[in-house]
PDB file of C-alpha atoms and ligand atoms in Angstrom:
ATOM      1  CA  UNK A 138       7.585 -78.237 -32.389  1.00 93.00           C
ATOM      2  CA  UNK A 139       5.564 -76.626 -29.777  1.00 96.00           C
ATOM      3  CA  UNK A 140       5.011 -72.599 -29.611  1.00 97.00           C
ATOM      4  CA  UNK A 141       2.735 -70.862 -27.331  1.00 98.00           C
ATOM      5  CA  UNK A 142      -0.189 -68.973 -29.387  1.00 98.00           C
ATOM      6  CA  UNK A 143      -2.234 -66.128 -27.702  1.00 98.00           C
ATOM      7  CA  UNK A 144      -5.024 -64.677 -29.322  1.00 97.00           C
ATOM      8  CA  UNK A 145      -5.471 -61.210 -28.127  1.00 97.00           C
ATOM      9  CA  UNK A 146      -9.397 -59.925 -29.018  1.00 94.00           C
ATOM     10  CA  UNK A 147     -11.189 -57.134 -28.037  1.00 92.00           C
ATOM     11  CA  UNK A 148     -13.310 -58.742 -25.317  1.00 92.00           C
ATOM     12  CA  UNK A 149     -10.871 -62.133 -24.321  1.00 96.00           C
ATOM     13  CA  UNK A 150      -7.417 -63.158 -24.572  1.00 97.00           C
ATOM     14  CA  UNK A 151      -7.025 -66.893 -25.278  1.00 97.00           C
ATOM     15  CA  UNK A 152      -4.126 -68.954 -25.419  1.00 98.00           C
ATOM     16  CA  UNK A 153      -2.923 -72.434 -25.523  1.00 98.00           C
ATOM     17  CA  UNK A 154       0.418 -74.473 -26.655  1.00 97.00           C
ATOM     18  CA  UNK A 155       0.248 -75.379 -30.452  1.00 97.00           C
ATOM     19  CA  UNK A 156       2.125 -78.240 -31.837  1.00 96.00           C
ATOM     20  CA  UNK A 157       2.794 -76.779 -35.269  1.00 93.00           C
ATOM     21  CA  UNK A 158       2.992 -79.359 -37.273  1.00 93.00           C
ATOM     22  CA  UNK A 159      -0.451 -81.010 -36.755  1.00 93.00           C
ATOM     23  CA  UNK A 160      -1.803 -77.270 -35.667  1.00 93.00           C
ATOM     24  CA  UNK A 161      -3.442 -79.169 -32.678  1.00 94.00           C
ATOM     25  CA  UNK A 162      -3.779 -77.708 -29.096  1.00 95.00           C
ATOM     26  CA  UNK A 163      -1.664 -79.353 -26.466  1.00 93.00           C
ATOM     27  CA  UNK A 164      -2.524 -78.060 -23.205  1.00 90.00           C
ATOM     28  CA  UNK A 165      -5.528 -76.773 -21.664  1.00 96.00           C
ATOM     29  CA  UNK A 166      -6.988 -73.677 -22.763  1.00 96.00           C
ATOM     30  CA  UNK A 167      -6.316 -70.441 -20.870  1.00 98.00           C
ATOM     31  CA  UNK A 168      -8.935 -67.239 -20.973  1.00 97.00           C
ATOM     32  CA  UNK A 169      -8.651 -63.811 -19.732  1.00 98.00           C
ATOM     33  CA  UNK A 170     -10.933 -60.774 -20.183  1.00 98.00           C
ATOM     34  CA  UNK A 171      -9.480 -58.320 -22.165  1.00 98.00           C
ATOM     35  CA  UNK A 172      -8.833 -55.341 -19.546  1.00 98.00           C
ATOM     36  CA  UNK A 173     -10.550 -51.972 -19.920  1.00 97.00           C
ATOM     37  CA  UNK A 174      -8.706 -49.917 -20.649  1.00 97.00           C
ATOM     38  CA  UNK A 175      -6.801 -52.308 -22.790  1.00 98.00           C
ATOM     39  CA  UNK A 176      -3.361 -50.096 -22.608  1.00 98.00           C
ATOM     40  CA  UNK A 177      -0.246 -51.408 -23.482  1.00 98.00           C
ATOM     41  CA  UNK A 178       0.752 -52.098 -20.099  1.00 98.00           C
ATOM     42  CA  UNK A 179      -2.501 -53.922 -19.020  1.00 98.00           C
ATOM     43  CA  UNK A 180      -2.201 -56.113 -21.883  1.00 98.00           C
ATOM     44  CA  UNK A 181       1.170 -56.865 -21.299  1.00 98.00           C
ATOM     45  CA  UNK A 182       0.080 -57.787 -17.471  1.00 98.00           C
ATOM     46  CA  UNK A 183      -2.119 -60.206 -19.109  1.00 98.00           C
ATOM     47  CA  UNK A 184       0.436 -61.702 -21.357  1.00 98.00           C
ATOM     48  CA  UNK A 185       2.680 -62.182 -18.348  1.00 98.00           C
ATOM     49  CA  UNK A 186       0.074 -64.169 -16.254  1.00 98.00           C
ATOM     50  CA  UNK A 187      -0.778 -66.154 -19.567  1.00 98.00           C
ATOM     51  CA  UNK A 188       3.177 -67.115 -19.750  1.00 98.00           C
ATOM     52  CA  UNK A 189       2.901 -68.065 -15.948  1.00 98.00           C
ATOM     53  CA  UNK A 190      -0.128 -69.957 -16.685  1.00 98.00           C
ATOM     54  CA  UNK A 191       2.019 -72.248 -18.813  1.00 97.00           C
ATOM     55  CA  UNK A 192       5.442 -72.024 -17.106  1.00 97.00           C
ATOM     56  CA  UNK A 193       6.367 -71.106 -20.896  1.00 96.00           C
ATOM     57  CA  UNK A 194       9.818 -71.360 -20.943  1.00 94.00           C
ATOM     58  CA  UNK A 195      10.366 -71.844 -24.989  1.00 93.00           C
ATOM     59  CA  UNK A 196      11.722 -68.831 -26.477  1.00 92.00           C
ATOM     60  CA  UNK A 197       9.312 -68.054 -28.897  1.00 96.00           C
ATOM     61  CA  UNK A 198       5.733 -66.768 -28.382  1.00 98.00           C
ATOM     62  CA  UNK A 199       3.293 -66.110 -31.418  1.00 98.00           C
ATOM     63  CA  UNK A 200       0.208 -63.139 -31.102  1.00 98.00           C
ATOM     64  CA  UNK A 201      -2.828 -62.551 -32.899  1.00 98.00           C
ATOM     65  CA  UNK A 202      -3.675 -58.868 -32.349  1.00 98.00           C
ATOM     66  CA  UNK A 203      -6.574 -56.983 -33.387  1.00 97.00           C
ATOM     67  CA  UNK A 204      -4.811 -54.233 -35.405  1.00 98.00           C
ATOM     68  CA  UNK A 205      -2.966 -53.479 -38.847  1.00 98.00           C
ATOM     69  CA  UNK A 206       0.653 -54.670 -38.289  1.00 98.00           C
ATOM     70  CA  UNK A 207       3.559 -53.651 -40.543  1.00 98.00           C
ATOM     71  CA  UNK A 208       6.870 -54.540 -39.855  1.00 96.00           C
ATOM     72  CA  UNK A 209       6.396 -55.494 -35.970  1.00 97.00           C
ATOM     73  CA  UNK A 210       4.743 -51.800 -35.359  1.00 98.00           C
ATOM     74  CA  UNK A 211       0.821 -51.775 -34.848  1.00 98.00           C
ATOM     75  CA  UNK A 212      -1.063 -49.159 -36.669  1.00 98.00           C
ATOM     76  CA  UNK A 213      -4.417 -48.998 -35.753  1.00 98.00           C
ATOM     77  CA  UNK A 214      -6.830 -49.414 -32.887  1.00 97.00           C
ATOM     78  CA  UNK A 215     -10.216 -50.093 -33.477  1.00 92.00           C
ATOM     79  CA  UNK A 216     -11.289 -52.277 -30.740  1.00 93.00           C
ATOM     80  CA  UNK A 217      -8.113 -51.723 -28.450  1.00 97.00           C
ATOM     81  CA  UNK A 218      -6.539 -48.742 -26.619  1.00 98.00           C
ATOM     82  CA  UNK A 219      -5.461 -45.887 -28.960  1.00 98.00           C
ATOM     83  CA  UNK A 220      -2.105 -46.184 -27.488  1.00 98.00           C
ATOM     84  CA  UNK A 221      -1.435 -48.873 -29.673  1.00 98.00           C
ATOM     85  CA  UNK A 222      -1.398 -46.836 -32.598  1.00 98.00           C
ATOM     86  CA  UNK A 223       2.370 -46.776 -33.968  1.00 98.00           C
ATOM     87  CA  UNK A 224       3.385 -48.863 -31.259  1.00 98.00           C
ATOM     88  CA  UNK A 225       6.605 -50.575 -31.531  1.00 98.00           C
ATOM     89  CA  UNK A 226       4.367 -53.902 -30.633  1.00 98.00           C
ATOM     90  CA  UNK A 227       7.375 -56.885 -31.053  1.00 98.00           C
ATOM     91  CA  UNK A 228       9.906 -54.973 -29.448  1.00 98.00           C
ATOM     92  CA  UNK A 229       8.177 -53.714 -26.370  1.00 98.00           C
ATOM     93  CA  UNK A 230       6.268 -57.569 -26.133  1.00 98.00           C
ATOM     94  CA  UNK A 231       9.685 -59.314 -26.585  1.00 98.00           C
ATOM     95  CA  UNK A 232      11.385 -56.940 -23.904  1.00 98.00           C
ATOM     96  CA  UNK A 233       8.600 -57.204 -21.481  1.00 98.00           C
ATOM     97  CA  UNK A 234       7.916 -61.081 -21.962  1.00 97.00           C
ATOM     98  CA  UNK A 235      11.758 -61.612 -22.106  1.00 96.00           C
ATOM     99  CA  UNK A 236      11.160 -63.773 -25.374  1.00 96.00           C
ATOM    100  CA  UNK A 237      10.831 -63.696 -28.778  1.00 97.00           C
ATOM    101  CA  UNK A 238       7.562 -62.358 -29.733  1.00 98.00           C
ATOM    102  CA  UNK A 239       5.954 -62.083 -33.012  1.00 98.00           C
ATOM    103  CA  UNK A 240       2.748 -60.165 -33.290  1.00 98.00           C
ATOM    104  CA  UNK A 241       0.466 -60.253 -36.454  1.00 98.00           C
ATOM    105  CA  UNK A 242      -3.187 -59.377 -37.268  1.00 98.00           C
ATOM    106  CA  UNK A 243      -5.400 -61.859 -35.587  1.00 97.00           C
ATOM    107  CA  UNK A 244      -7.837 -62.374 -38.622  1.00 97.00           C
ATOM    108  CA  UNK A 245      -4.527 -62.776 -40.519  1.00 98.00           C
ATOM    109  CA  UNK A 246      -3.501 -65.385 -38.156  1.00 97.00           C
ATOM    110  CA  UNK A 247      -6.573 -67.242 -38.143  1.00 96.00           C
ATOM    111  CA  UNK A 248      -7.103 -67.551 -41.329  1.00 97.00           C
ATOM    112  CA  UNK A 249      -3.476 -68.902 -42.223  1.00 97.00           C
ATOM    113  CA  UNK A 250      -4.499 -71.682 -39.210  1.00 96.00           C
ATOM    114  CA  UNK A 251      -7.685 -72.382 -41.457  1.00 96.00           C
ATOM    115  CA  UNK A 252      -5.983 -72.411 -44.840  1.00 97.00           C
ATOM    116  CA  UNK A 253      -3.204 -74.712 -43.680  1.00 96.00           C
ATOM    117  CA  UNK A 254      -5.120 -77.086 -41.465  1.00 95.00           C
ATOM    118  CA  UNK A 255      -8.862 -76.307 -42.083  1.00 94.00           C
ATOM    119  CA  UNK A 256     -11.181 -75.870 -45.186  1.00 95.00           C
ATOM    120  CA  UNK A 257      -9.255 -73.436 -46.844  1.00 96.00           C
ATOM    121  CA  UNK A 258      -6.751 -76.017 -47.051  1.00 96.00           C
ATOM    122  CA  UNK A 259      -5.310 -76.702 -50.984  1.00 97.00           C
ATOM    123  CA  UNK A 260      -8.361 -74.412 -51.918  1.00 97.00           C
ATOM    124  CA  UNK A 261      -7.070 -72.568 -55.317  1.00 97.00           C
ATOM    125  CA  UNK A 262      -8.827 -68.998 -56.387  1.00 98.00           C
ATOM    126  CA  UNK A 263      -9.600 -66.815 -53.782  1.00 98.00           C
ATOM    127  CA  UNK A 264     -10.804 -67.285 -50.071  1.00 98.00           C
ATOM    128  CA  UNK A 265     -11.979 -64.905 -47.917  1.00 98.00           C
ATOM    129  CA  UNK A 266     -11.671 -65.865 -44.326  1.00 98.00           C
ATOM    130  CA  UNK A 267     -13.464 -63.518 -41.612  1.00 97.00           C
ATOM    131  CA  UNK A 268     -13.777 -63.561 -37.788  1.00 96.00           C
ATOM    132  CA  UNK A 269     -17.213 -62.029 -36.706  1.00 96.00           C
ATOM    133  CA  UNK A 270     -16.358 -61.100 -33.014  1.00 93.00           C
ATOM    134  CA  UNK A 271     -16.200 -57.797 -31.254  1.00 93.00           C
ATOM    135  CA  UNK A 272     -15.221 -56.541 -34.813  1.00 96.00           C
ATOM    136  CA  UNK A 273     -14.865 -58.108 -38.209  1.00 98.00           C
ATOM    137  CA  UNK A 274     -11.597 -59.337 -39.103  1.00 97.00           C
ATOM    138  CA  UNK A 275     -10.516 -60.717 -42.901  1.00 98.00           C
ATOM    139  CA  UNK A 276      -7.779 -62.540 -44.065  1.00 98.00           C
ATOM    140  CA  UNK A 277      -7.878 -62.749 -47.975  1.00 98.00           C
ATOM    141  CA  UNK A 278      -5.886 -65.361 -49.722  1.00 98.00           C
ATOM    142  CA  UNK A 279      -5.306 -65.839 -53.664  1.00 98.00           C
ATOM    143  CA  UNK A 280      -3.761 -69.422 -54.415  1.00 98.00           C
ATOM    144  CA  UNK A 281      -3.195 -69.842 -50.811  1.00 97.00           C
ATOM    145  CA  UNK A 282      -1.350 -66.870 -50.840  1.00 97.00           C
ATOM    146  CA  UNK A 283      -2.240 -63.722 -47.996  1.00 98.00           C
ATOM    147  CA  UNK A 284      -2.865 -60.420 -49.016  1.00 98.00           C
ATOM    148  CA  UNK A 285      -2.458 -59.135 -45.235  1.00 98.00           C
ATOM    149  CA  UNK A 286      -3.968 -56.307 -43.183  1.00 98.00           C
ATOM    150  CA  UNK A 287      -7.065 -56.136 -45.633  1.00 98.00           C
ATOM    151  CA  UNK A 288      -9.498 -54.885 -42.786  1.00 98.00           C
ATOM    152  CA  UNK A 289     -12.403 -55.530 -44.825  1.00 98.00           C
ATOM    153  CA  UNK A 290     -14.651 -55.429 -41.898  1.00 98.00           C
ATOM    154  CA  UNK A 291     -13.920 -51.443 -42.311  1.00 98.00           C
ATOM    155  CA  UNK A 292     -15.735 -51.154 -45.334  1.00 98.00           C
ATOM    156  CA  UNK A 293     -18.456 -48.176 -45.441  1.00 98.00           C
ATOM    157  CA  UNK A 294     -21.770 -49.316 -44.547  1.00 98.00           C
ATOM    158  CA  UNK A 295     -24.561 -46.806 -43.690  1.00 97.00           C
ATOM    159  CA  UNK A 296     -23.270 -43.896 -41.067  1.00 95.00           C
ATOM    160  CA  UNK A 297     -20.307 -46.053 -40.397  1.00 97.00           C
ATOM    161  CA  UNK A 298     -18.661 -49.535 -41.345  1.00 98.00           C
ATOM    162  CA  UNK A 299     -19.890 -52.807 -41.761  1.00 98.00           C
ATOM    163  CA  UNK A 300     -18.272 -54.241 -38.668  1.00 97.00           C
ATOM    164  CA  UNK A 301     -20.580 -52.012 -36.550  1.00 97.00           C
ATOM    165  CA  UNK A 302     -23.571 -53.780 -37.796  1.00 98.00           C
ATOM    166  CA  UNK A 303     -22.954 -57.511 -38.304  1.00 98.00           C
ATOM    167  CA  UNK A 304     -19.859 -58.536 -36.013  1.00 97.00           C
ATOM    168  CA  UNK A 305     -21.158 -60.768 -32.983  1.00 96.00           C
ATOM    169  CA  UNK A 306     -20.746 -57.547 -30.738  1.00 96.00           C
ATOM    170  CA  UNK A 307     -23.517 -55.723 -33.102  1.00 97.00           C
ATOM    171  CA  UNK A 308     -25.711 -58.365 -32.513  1.00 98.00           C
ATOM    172  CA  UNK A 309     -25.406 -58.650 -29.050  1.00 97.00           C
ATOM    173  CA  UNK A 310     -25.127 -54.974 -28.138  1.00 97.00           C
ATOM    174  CA  UNK A 311     -28.392 -54.260 -30.156  1.00 97.00           C
ATOM    175  CA  UNK A 312     -30.284 -57.281 -29.066  1.00 98.00           C
ATOM    176  CA  UNK A 313     -30.939 -58.639 -32.621  1.00 98.00           C
ATOM    177  CA  UNK A 314     -32.649 -61.938 -33.469  1.00 98.00           C
ATOM    178  CA  UNK A 315     -30.269 -64.232 -35.553  1.00 98.00           C
ATOM    179  CA  UNK A 316     -32.671 -63.264 -38.683  1.00 98.00           C
ATOM    180  CA  UNK A 317     -32.003 -59.476 -38.348  1.00 98.00           C
ATOM    181  CA  UNK A 318     -28.393 -59.514 -37.997  1.00 98.00           C
ATOM    182  CA  UNK A 319     -28.022 -62.230 -40.655  1.00 98.00           C
ATOM    183  CA  UNK A 320     -29.690 -59.743 -42.703  1.00 98.00           C
ATOM    184  CA  UNK A 321     -27.112 -57.431 -42.109  1.00 98.00           C
ATOM    185  CA  UNK A 322     -24.185 -60.480 -42.500  1.00 98.00           C
ATOM    186  CA  UNK A 323     -25.823 -61.228 -45.802  1.00 98.00           C
ATOM    187  CA  UNK A 324     -25.424 -57.694 -47.000  1.00 98.00           C
ATOM    188  CA  UNK A 325     -22.297 -58.174 -46.090  1.00 98.00           C
ATOM    189  CA  UNK A 326     -21.357 -60.916 -47.502  1.00 98.00           C
ATOM    190  CA  UNK A 327     -23.066 -59.818 -50.920  1.00 98.00           C
ATOM    191  CA  UNK A 328     -20.712 -56.651 -51.028  1.00 98.00           C
ATOM    192  CA  UNK A 329     -17.707 -58.857 -50.687  1.00 98.00           C
ATOM    193  CA  UNK A 330     -18.934 -60.843 -53.114  1.00 98.00           C
ATOM    194  CA  UNK A 331     -19.581 -57.806 -55.745  1.00 98.00           C
ATOM    195  CA  UNK A 332     -16.317 -55.897 -54.895  1.00 98.00           C
ATOM    196  CA  UNK A 333     -13.906 -59.271 -54.794  1.00 98.00           C
ATOM    197  CA  UNK A 334     -15.396 -62.151 -56.346  1.00 98.00           C
ATOM    198  CA  UNK A 335     -14.319 -65.077 -53.797  1.00 98.00           C
ATOM    199  CA  UNK A 336     -14.584 -68.611 -54.512  1.00 98.00           C
ATOM    200  CA  UNK A 337     -15.215 -69.494 -50.927  1.00 98.00           C
ATOM    201  CA  UNK A 338     -15.911 -67.344 -47.624  1.00 98.00           C
ATOM    202  CA  UNK A 339     -15.133 -69.111 -44.617  1.00 97.00           C
ATOM    203  CA  UNK A 340     -16.582 -67.606 -41.440  1.00 96.00           C
ATOM    204  CA  UNK A 341     -14.398 -67.652 -38.031  1.00 93.00           C
ATOM    205  CA  UNK A 342     -14.704 -66.442 -34.584  1.00 88.00           C
ATOM    206  CA  UNK A 343     -17.366 -67.313 -31.734  1.00 85.00           C
ATOM    207  CA  UNK A 344     -20.057 -66.943 -33.891  1.00 92.00           C
ATOM    208  CA  UNK A 345     -19.459 -69.602 -36.229  1.00 90.00           C
ATOM    209  CA  UNK A 346     -20.523 -72.361 -34.056  1.00 91.00           C
ATOM    210  CA  UNK A 347     -23.802 -71.077 -34.303  1.00 95.00           C
ATOM    211  CA  UNK A 348     -24.131 -71.321 -38.110  1.00 96.00           C
ATOM    212  CA  UNK A 349     -27.168 -73.660 -38.037  1.00 97.00           C
ATOM    213  CA  UNK A 350     -28.989 -70.637 -36.637  1.00 97.00           C
ATOM    214  CA  UNK A 351     -28.471 -68.267 -39.123  1.00 97.00           C
ATOM    215  CA  UNK A 352     -27.283 -69.943 -42.334  1.00 97.00           C
ATOM    216  CA  UNK A 353     -30.673 -70.050 -44.220  1.00 97.00           C
ATOM    217  CA  UNK A 354     -31.020 -66.563 -44.245  1.00 98.00           C
ATOM    218  CA  UNK A 355     -28.207 -66.172 -46.351  1.00 98.00           C
ATOM    219  CA  UNK A 356     -28.345 -65.658 -49.569  1.00 98.00           C
ATOM    220  CA  UNK A 357     -25.380 -65.220 -51.376  1.00 97.00           C
ATOM    221  CA  UNK A 358     -24.152 -66.672 -54.878  1.00 97.00           C
ATOM    222  CA  UNK A 359     -20.749 -68.231 -53.503  1.00 97.00           C
ATOM    223  CA  UNK A 360     -19.570 -71.147 -51.177  1.00 97.00           C
ATOM    224  CA  UNK A 361     -20.547 -69.732 -47.560  1.00 97.00           C
ATOM    225  CA  UNK A 362     -18.842 -72.308 -44.924  1.00 96.00           C
ATOM    226  CA  UNK A 363     -17.643 -72.068 -41.146  1.00 94.00           C
ATOM    227  CA  UNK A 364     -13.989 -72.211 -40.561  1.00 92.00           C
ATOM    228  CA  UNK A 365     -13.418 -76.074 -39.189  1.00 89.00           C
ATOM    229  CA  UNK A 366     -11.041 -74.859 -36.441  1.00 82.00           C
ATOM    230  CA  UNK A 367     -13.930 -72.584 -35.087  1.00 71.00           C
ATOM    231  CA  UNK A 368     -12.515 -70.665 -32.785  1.00 76.00           C
ATOM    232  CA  UNK A 369      -9.510 -72.291 -32.144  1.00 89.00           C
ATOM    233  CA  UNK A 370      -7.990 -70.897 -35.263  1.00 93.00           C
ATOM    234  CA  UNK A 371      -6.736 -67.771 -33.777  1.00 95.00           C
ATOM    235  CA  UNK A 372      -4.594 -69.460 -31.472  1.00 96.00           C
ATOM    236  CA  UNK A 373      -2.952 -71.897 -33.862  1.00 96.00           C
ATOM    237  CA  UNK A 374      -2.266 -69.306 -36.491  1.00 97.00           C
ATOM    238  CA  UNK A 375      -0.664 -66.899 -33.701  1.00 98.00           C
ATOM    239  CA  UNK A 376       1.617 -69.926 -33.014  1.00 98.00           C
ATOM    240  CA  UNK A 377       2.236 -70.463 -36.729  1.00 97.00           C
ATOM    241  CA  UNK A 378       3.305 -66.871 -37.291  1.00 95.00           C
ATOM    242  CA  UNK A 379       6.300 -67.171 -34.573  1.00 95.00           C
ATOM    243  CA  UNK A 380       7.562 -70.227 -36.592  1.00 87.00           C
TER     244      UNK A 380
HETATM  245  C1  BGC B 198      -9.610 -54.556 -36.451  1.00 77.33           C
HETATM  246  C2  BGC B 198      -8.917 -55.564 -37.177  1.00 77.33           C
HETATM  247  C3  BGC B 198      -9.340 -56.485 -36.569  1.00 77.33           C
HETATM  248  C4  BGC B 198     -10.699 -57.292 -36.264  1.00 77.33           C
HETATM  249  C5  BGC B 198     -11.046 -58.182 -35.536  1.00 77.33           C
HETATM  250  C6  BGC B 198     -10.904 -54.719 -36.348  1.00 77.33           C
HETATM  251  O1  BGC B 198     -11.960 -53.786 -35.651  1.00 77.33           O
HETATM  252  O2  BGC B 198      -9.540 -53.348 -37.219  1.00 77.33           O
HETATM  253  O3  BGC B 198      -7.523 -55.436 -37.422  1.00 77.33           O
HETATM  254  O4  BGC B 198      -8.918 -57.912 -37.195  1.00 77.33           O
HETATM  255  O5  BGC B 198     -11.095 -55.983 -35.675  1.00 77.33           O
HETATM  256  O6  BGC B 198     -10.527 -58.552 -34.377  1.00 77.33           O
END
């Protein structure tokens, strides 16, 4: 079965048609810049262009979105317009796209894909999957079961929260060297290890492909690896959520 998967991020909106059985992308990836301001109207315009780009006539669309999503409602908005707080996201997107749209947290979506098709497959105990992008997203699994909407990027750190220091955006914004940025990431990973004692930490998001540039600066007493689906996990997992 093929489903259109869309990964809405704070910086870009990526999409592709996903073969749900194999977890592979079947078309050519389509990318748009996240509009500023990223209001519901502006995001819906991008979603419409995405549907048009793929000539999507299927009944279902899955979307990963950078917010806490409960019962079809987006409840938070850290890297997206505040109009998404308490927004009836499943229903509004479904009406706008004339399709059955399922929206889930972006990191949860990517984590599910990685646990099904990637390095998390079959791993027992606790796996923490984190995405390092505009923000820090998290998906926590225990014996393969997702504990949704964990928001571990929002743990308090210094004068703010960890995602302001250890996300890829923070690295770029503050012009940090890989070494300097990895120091913050290392503190973050050690903090996660302290409070949750995971068996495996998987890193996804755009910066996962640069792992060689910073892995030697990480000193965490638990296995840390990159997600094998790298930055595509969000698209694959979004489509899976709509299955
Ligand atoms: C949001 C999360 C999201 C993460 C990655 C955070 O700022 O609060 O919901 O998963 O960014 O996009």
